[in-house]
């Protein structure tokens, strides 16, 4: 598992430098900076979100976590068949306040499966874009492009991030929700809507415990 995690973190570290590389190509960042910029060490910051500096919204999640998962097996089918499993996750910051990334390993659920959340903060819009990647399709569509991210922000301690997507060829709306992030056990939920957000079905719940 540790070897698998290291390989995935190496991939994420490479992805972390893509924005810097583009900036270097445009002449806004010296190429030498790419070689001098290490990934920041995990922060010990925890607590409420900074109203004046939302780029720190996810600092609470830096470090290693044990995760209790509840996942609906069949989505948007009026099902009540839930699976329960544990996972481990480690989150690190990207350089320059770009954002952060984590891995997601759940060998008791899917041996060999590796997932990753890549969260990028846009200082112009003050919004977060969150991409889900995994080793089944790398989070890419058939044309090799990243799948659309959920986009949003925190308000009053609650993070809401949404996007349009498809399920079984039908258009849906996807929502990520973060809450209890100022406690020792932050929680995350994923929900989907088949009626343009009028009603929502929660299909994945996570409760995190710091390691």
mmCIF file of C-alpha atoms in Angstrom:
data_model
loop_
_atom_site.group_PDB
_atom_site.id
_atom_site.type_symbol
_atom_site.label_atom_id
_atom_site.label_comp_id
_atom_site.label_asym_id
_atom_site.label_seq_id
_atom_site.Cartn_x
_atom_site.Cartn_y
_atom_site.Cartn_z
ATOM 1 C CA UNK A 1 0.000 0.000 0.000
ATOM 2 C CA UNK A 2 2.801 2.416 0.890
ATOM 3 C CA UNK A 3 4.533 1.801 -2.450
ATOM 4 C CA UNK A 4 1.239 2.411 -4.245
ATOM 5 C CA UNK A 5 0.732 5.632 -2.300
ATOM 6 C CA UNK A 6 4.249 6.837 -3.124
ATOM 7 C CA UNK A 7 3.718 6.239 -6.845
ATOM 8 C CA UNK A 8 0.456 8.148 -6.777
ATOM 9 C CA UNK A 9 1.926 11.035 -4.795
ATOM 10 C CA UNK A 10 4.738 11.258 -7.338
ATOM 11 C CA UNK A 11 2.110 11.602 -10.096
ATOM 12 C CA UNK A 12 0.336 14.277 -8.078
ATOM 13 C CA UNK A 13 3.582 16.168 -7.482
ATOM 14 C CA UNK A 14 4.141 16.233 -11.235
ATOM 15 C CA UNK A 15 0.601 17.530 -11.747
ATOM 16 C CA UNK A 16 1.223 20.179 -9.114
ATOM 17 C CA UNK A 17 3.920 21.798 -11.227
ATOM 18 C CA UNK A 18 1.853 22.020 -14.433
ATOM 19 C CA UNK A 19 0.458 25.508 -13.608
ATOM 20 C CA UNK A 20 3.970 26.709 -12.748
ATOM 21 C CA UNK A 21 5.341 25.264 -15.965
ATOM 22 C CA UNK A 22 2.684 27.093 -17.964
ATOM 23 C CA UNK A 23 3.542 30.294 -16.157
ATOM 24 C CA UNK A 24 7.189 29.763 -17.009
ATOM 25 C CA UNK A 25 6.298 29.346 -20.667
ATOM 26 C CA UNK A 26 4.474 32.680 -20.510
ATOM 27 C CA UNK A 27 7.458 34.325 -18.872
ATOM 28 C CA UNK A 28 5.703 35.170 -15.608
ATOM 29 C CA UNK A 29 7.736 32.698 -13.529
ATOM 30 C CA UNK A 30 11.480 32.035 -14.046
ATOM 31 C CA UNK A 31 12.179 28.466 -15.116
ATOM 32 C CA UNK A 32 14.707 28.200 -12.284
ATOM 33 C CA UNK A 33 11.824 28.572 -9.832
ATOM 34 C CA UNK A 34 10.401 25.250 -10.979
ATOM 35 C CA UNK A 35 13.501 23.515 -9.672
ATOM 36 C CA UNK A 36 13.586 25.469 -6.433
ATOM 37 C CA UNK A 37 9.955 25.066 -5.352
ATOM 38 C CA UNK A 38 9.432 22.029 -3.070
ATOM 39 C CA UNK A 39 6.063 20.766 -2.024
ATOM 40 C CA UNK A 40 5.206 22.353 1.328
ATOM 41 C CA UNK A 41 5.374 20.173 4.395
ATOM 42 C CA UNK A 42 2.029 19.288 5.994
ATOM 43 C CA UNK A 43 0.582 22.174 7.972
ATOM 44 C CA UNK A 44 -0.688 21.855 11.519
ATOM 45 C CA UNK A 45 -3.341 24.495 10.833
ATOM 46 C CA UNK A 46 -6.813 23.487 11.920
ATOM 47 C CA UNK A 47 -9.868 25.526 12.732
ATOM 48 C CA UNK A 48 -12.520 27.683 11.166
ATOM 49 C CA UNK A 49 -12.207 28.930 7.631
ATOM 50 C CA UNK A 50 -10.561 32.260 6.990
ATOM 51 C CA UNK A 51 -13.241 34.655 5.783
ATOM 52 C CA UNK A 52 -10.617 36.990 4.334
ATOM 53 C CA UNK A 53 -8.402 34.331 2.800
ATOM 54 C CA UNK A 54 -10.453 31.455 1.362
ATOM 55 C CA UNK A 55 -7.368 29.876 -0.220
ATOM 56 C CA UNK A 56 -6.859 28.355 3.250
ATOM 57 C CA UNK A 57 -10.332 26.771 3.332
ATOM 58 C CA UNK A 58 -8.941 23.242 3.098
ATOM 59 C CA UNK A 59 -5.947 23.652 5.409
ATOM 60 C CA UNK A 60 -7.884 21.752 8.071
ATOM 61 C CA UNK A 61 -7.504 18.596 5.969
ATOM 62 C CA UNK A 62 -3.702 18.557 5.708
ATOM 63 C CA UNK A 63 -2.254 15.283 6.985
ATOM 64 C CA UNK A 64 -3.282 11.642 7.230
ATOM 65 C CA UNK A 65 -6.791 10.376 7.881
ATOM 66 C CA UNK A 66 -8.766 7.213 8.465
ATOM 67 C CA UNK A 67 -12.135 7.400 6.730
ATOM 68 C CA UNK A 68 -15.393 5.605 7.438
ATOM 69 C CA UNK A 69 -17.361 5.331 4.194
ATOM 70 C CA UNK A 70 -21.035 4.724 3.466
ATOM 71 C CA UNK A 71 -21.652 4.371 -0.257
ATOM 72 C CA UNK A 72 -24.929 3.734 -2.061
ATOM 73 C CA UNK A 73 -24.450 0.856 -4.490
ATOM 74 C CA UNK A 74 -27.156 1.975 -6.960
ATOM 75 C CA UNK A 75 -27.565 5.681 -7.600
ATOM 76 C CA UNK A 76 -30.779 7.516 -8.486
ATOM 77 C CA UNK A 77 -32.705 4.252 -8.435
ATOM 78 C CA UNK A 78 -34.549 4.723 -5.121
ATOM 79 C CA UNK A 79 -32.192 2.164 -3.613
ATOM 80 C CA UNK A 80 -31.340 1.749 0.067
ATOM 81 C CA UNK A 81 -28.491 -0.717 -0.447
ATOM 82 C CA UNK A 82 -25.443 0.801 1.270
ATOM 83 C CA UNK A 83 -21.908 -0.587 1.458
ATOM 84 C CA UNK A 84 -19.632 0.247 4.382
ATOM 85 C CA UNK A 85 -15.832 0.251 4.253
ATOM 86 C CA UNK A 86 -12.746 2.037 5.546
ATOM 87 C CA UNK A 87 -10.170 3.987 3.570
ATOM 88 C CA UNK A 88 -7.014 5.965 4.218
ATOM 89 C CA UNK A 89 -6.197 9.378 2.847
ATOM 90 C CA UNK A 90 -3.289 11.802 2.943
ATOM 91 C CA UNK A 91 -3.635 15.439 1.891
ATOM 92 C CA UNK A 92 -0.802 17.798 0.976
ATOM 93 C CA UNK A 93 -0.622 21.423 -0.114
ATOM 94 C CA UNK A 94 0.511 22.475 -3.574
ATOM 95 C CA UNK A 95 3.169 25.185 -3.909
ATOM 96 C CA UNK A 96 2.341 28.859 -4.186
ATOM 97 C CA UNK A 97 -1.166 28.584 -2.741
ATOM 98 C CA UNK A 98 -2.376 26.839 -5.917
ATOM 99 C CA UNK A 99 -4.402 24.330 -3.917
ATOM 100 C CA UNK A 100 -3.926 20.817 -2.601
ATOM 101 C CA UNK A 101 -4.250 17.126 -3.440
ATOM 102 C CA UNK A 102 -4.867 13.867 -1.632
ATOM 103 C CA UNK A 103 -4.850 10.156 -2.302
ATOM 104 C CA UNK A 104 -7.637 7.696 -1.471
ATOM 105 C CA UNK A 105 -6.853 4.025 -0.772
ATOM 106 C CA UNK A 106 -9.493 1.461 0.183
ATOM 107 C CA UNK A 107 -7.980 -2.025 -0.242
ATOM 108 C CA UNK A 108 -10.800 -3.749 1.640
ATOM 109 C CA UNK A 109 -13.279 -2.215 -0.825
ATOM 110 C CA UNK A 110 -11.403 -2.333 -4.131
ATOM 111 C CA UNK A 111 -7.894 -3.823 -3.963
ATOM 112 C CA UNK A 112 -5.499 -1.889 -6.178
ATOM 113 C CA UNK A 113 -7.843 1.078 -6.600
ATOM 114 C CA UNK A 114 -6.285 4.519 -6.086
ATOM 115 C CA UNK A 115 -8.278 7.737 -6.139
ATOM 116 C CA UNK A 116 -7.213 11.349 -5.858
ATOM 117 C CA UNK A 117 -8.833 14.718 -5.303
ATOM 118 C CA UNK A 118 -7.084 17.690 -6.898
ATOM 119 C CA UNK A 119 -8.364 21.000 -5.507
ATOM 120 C CA UNK A 120 -7.340 24.238 -7.229
ATOM 121 C CA UNK A 121 -8.101 27.736 -5.944
ATOM 122 C CA UNK A 122 -8.776 30.581 -8.378
ATOM 123 C CA UNK A 123 -7.746 33.888 -6.735
ATOM 124 C CA UNK A 124 -9.705 35.875 -9.334
ATOM 125 C CA UNK A 125 -13.066 34.196 -8.745
ATOM 126 C CA UNK A 126 -12.331 33.110 -5.146
ATOM 127 C CA UNK A 127 -13.774 29.701 -6.083
ATOM 128 C CA UNK A 128 -12.428 26.185 -5.735
ATOM 129 C CA UNK A 129 -12.391 23.640 -8.562
ATOM 130 C CA UNK A 130 -12.198 20.022 -7.407
ATOM 131 C CA UNK A 131 -11.219 17.248 -9.811
ATOM 132 C CA UNK A 132 -11.614 13.537 -9.058
ATOM 133 C CA UNK A 133 -8.938 11.303 -10.587
ATOM 134 C CA UNK A 134 -8.375 7.568 -10.246
ATOM 135 C CA UNK A 135 -6.366 4.761 -11.792
ATOM 136 C CA UNK A 136 -9.297 3.427 -13.829
ATOM 137 C CA UNK A 137 -9.415 6.308 -16.333
ATOM 138 C CA UNK A 138 -7.160 8.977 -14.753
ATOM 139 C CA UNK A 139 -10.182 11.286 -14.588
ATOM 140 C CA UNK A 140 -9.998 11.838 -18.350
ATOM 141 C CA UNK A 141 -12.678 11.700 -21.019
ATOM 142 C CA UNK A 142 -12.319 9.868 -24.345
ATOM 143 C CA UNK A 143 -10.504 12.884 -25.820
ATOM 144 C CA UNK A 144 -7.906 12.864 -23.042
ATOM 145 C CA UNK A 145 -9.261 15.937 -21.277
ATOM 146 C CA UNK A 146 -9.875 16.241 -17.553
ATOM 147 C CA UNK A 147 -13.488 15.649 -16.573
ATOM 148 C CA UNK A 148 -15.314 18.833 -15.453
ATOM 149 C CA UNK A 149 -14.675 19.723 -11.815
ATOM 150 C CA UNK A 150 -17.186 20.568 -9.140
ATOM 151 C CA UNK A 151 -16.855 24.285 -8.420
ATOM 152 C CA UNK A 152 -17.837 26.273 -5.350
ATOM 153 C CA UNK A 153 -16.827 27.751 -2.009
ATOM 154 C CA UNK A 154 -17.358 27.732 1.745
ATOM 155 C CA UNK A 155 -20.006 29.889 3.367
ATOM 156 C CA UNK A 156 -20.717 29.880 7.104
ATOM 157 C CA UNK A 157 -18.489 26.837 7.547
ATOM 158 C CA UNK A 158 -20.262 24.756 4.861
ATOM 159 C CA UNK A 159 -18.557 23.969 1.563
ATOM 160 C CA UNK A 160 -20.794 23.419 -1.483
ATOM 161 C CA UNK A 161 -19.290 22.428 -4.846
ATOM 162 C CA UNK A 162 -21.352 21.467 -7.904
ATOM 163 C CA UNK A 163 -21.155 20.607 -11.598
ATOM 164 C CA UNK A 164 -23.164 19.082 -14.432
ATOM 165 C CA UNK A 165 -22.382 15.464 -15.244
ATOM 166 C CA UNK A 166 -23.887 12.299 -16.703
ATOM 167 C CA UNK A 167 -25.032 9.017 -15.186
ATOM 168 C CA UNK A 168 -25.903 6.121 -17.496
ATOM 169 C CA UNK A 169 -26.032 8.578 -20.391
ATOM 170 C CA UNK A 170 -28.497 10.915 -18.660
ATOM 171 C CA UNK A 171 -27.716 14.472 -17.500
ATOM 172 C CA UNK A 172 -27.419 14.937 -13.740
ATOM 173 C CA UNK A 173 -26.149 17.498 -11.257
ATOM 174 C CA UNK A 174 -23.406 16.507 -8.780
ATOM 175 C CA UNK A 175 -22.799 18.160 -5.423
ATOM 176 C CA UNK A 176 -19.967 17.814 -2.900
ATOM 177 C CA UNK A 177 -20.641 19.064 0.610
ATOM 178 C CA UNK A 178 -18.067 19.608 3.369
ATOM 179 C CA UNK A 179 -19.112 20.306 6.951
ATOM 180 C CA UNK A 180 -17.940 19.895 10.570
ATOM 181 C CA UNK A 181 -14.515 20.961 9.319
ATOM 182 C CA UNK A 182 -13.749 22.819 12.568
ATOM 183 C CA UNK A 183 -14.057 19.581 14.557
ATOM 184 C CA UNK A 184 -11.827 16.530 14.980
ATOM 185 C CA UNK A 185 -14.106 14.541 12.658
ATOM 186 C CA UNK A 186 -14.849 16.518 9.470
ATOM 187 C CA UNK A 187 -17.444 15.050 7.120
ATOM 188 C CA UNK A 188 -18.029 14.965 3.370
ATOM 189 C CA UNK A 189 -21.050 13.980 1.283
ATOM 190 C CA UNK A 190 -21.714 13.456 -2.394
ATOM 191 C CA UNK A 191 -25.221 13.895 -3.765
ATOM 192 C CA UNK A 192 -26.774 13.718 -7.216
ATOM 193 C CA UNK A 193 -29.869 15.262 -8.757
ATOM 194 C CA UNK A 194 -31.788 14.163 -11.837
ATOM 195 C CA UNK A 195 -34.100 17.197 -11.846
ATOM 196 C CA UNK A 196 -31.654 20.112 -12.145
ATOM 197 C CA UNK A 197 -31.126 20.449 -8.419
ATOM 198 C CA UNK A 198 -34.754 20.435 -7.253
ATOM 199 C CA UNK A 199 -34.201 17.244 -5.258
ATOM 200 C CA UNK A 200 -30.998 15.526 -4.182
ATOM 201 C CA UNK A 201 -30.010 11.970 -3.319
ATOM 202 C CA UNK A 202 -26.974 11.538 -1.059
ATOM 203 C CA UNK A 203 -25.009 8.529 -2.299
ATOM 204 C CA UNK A 204 -21.679 8.713 -0.478
ATOM 205 C CA UNK A 205 -20.827 9.771 3.065
ATOM 206 C CA UNK A 206 -17.381 10.032 4.637
ATOM 207 C CA UNK A 207 -16.386 10.685 8.233
ATOM 208 C CA UNK A 208 -12.708 11.446 8.801
ATOM 209 C CA UNK A 209 -10.523 10.626 11.790
ATOM 210 C CA UNK A 210 -7.018 12.125 12.006
ATOM 211 C CA UNK A 211 -4.124 9.685 12.281
#
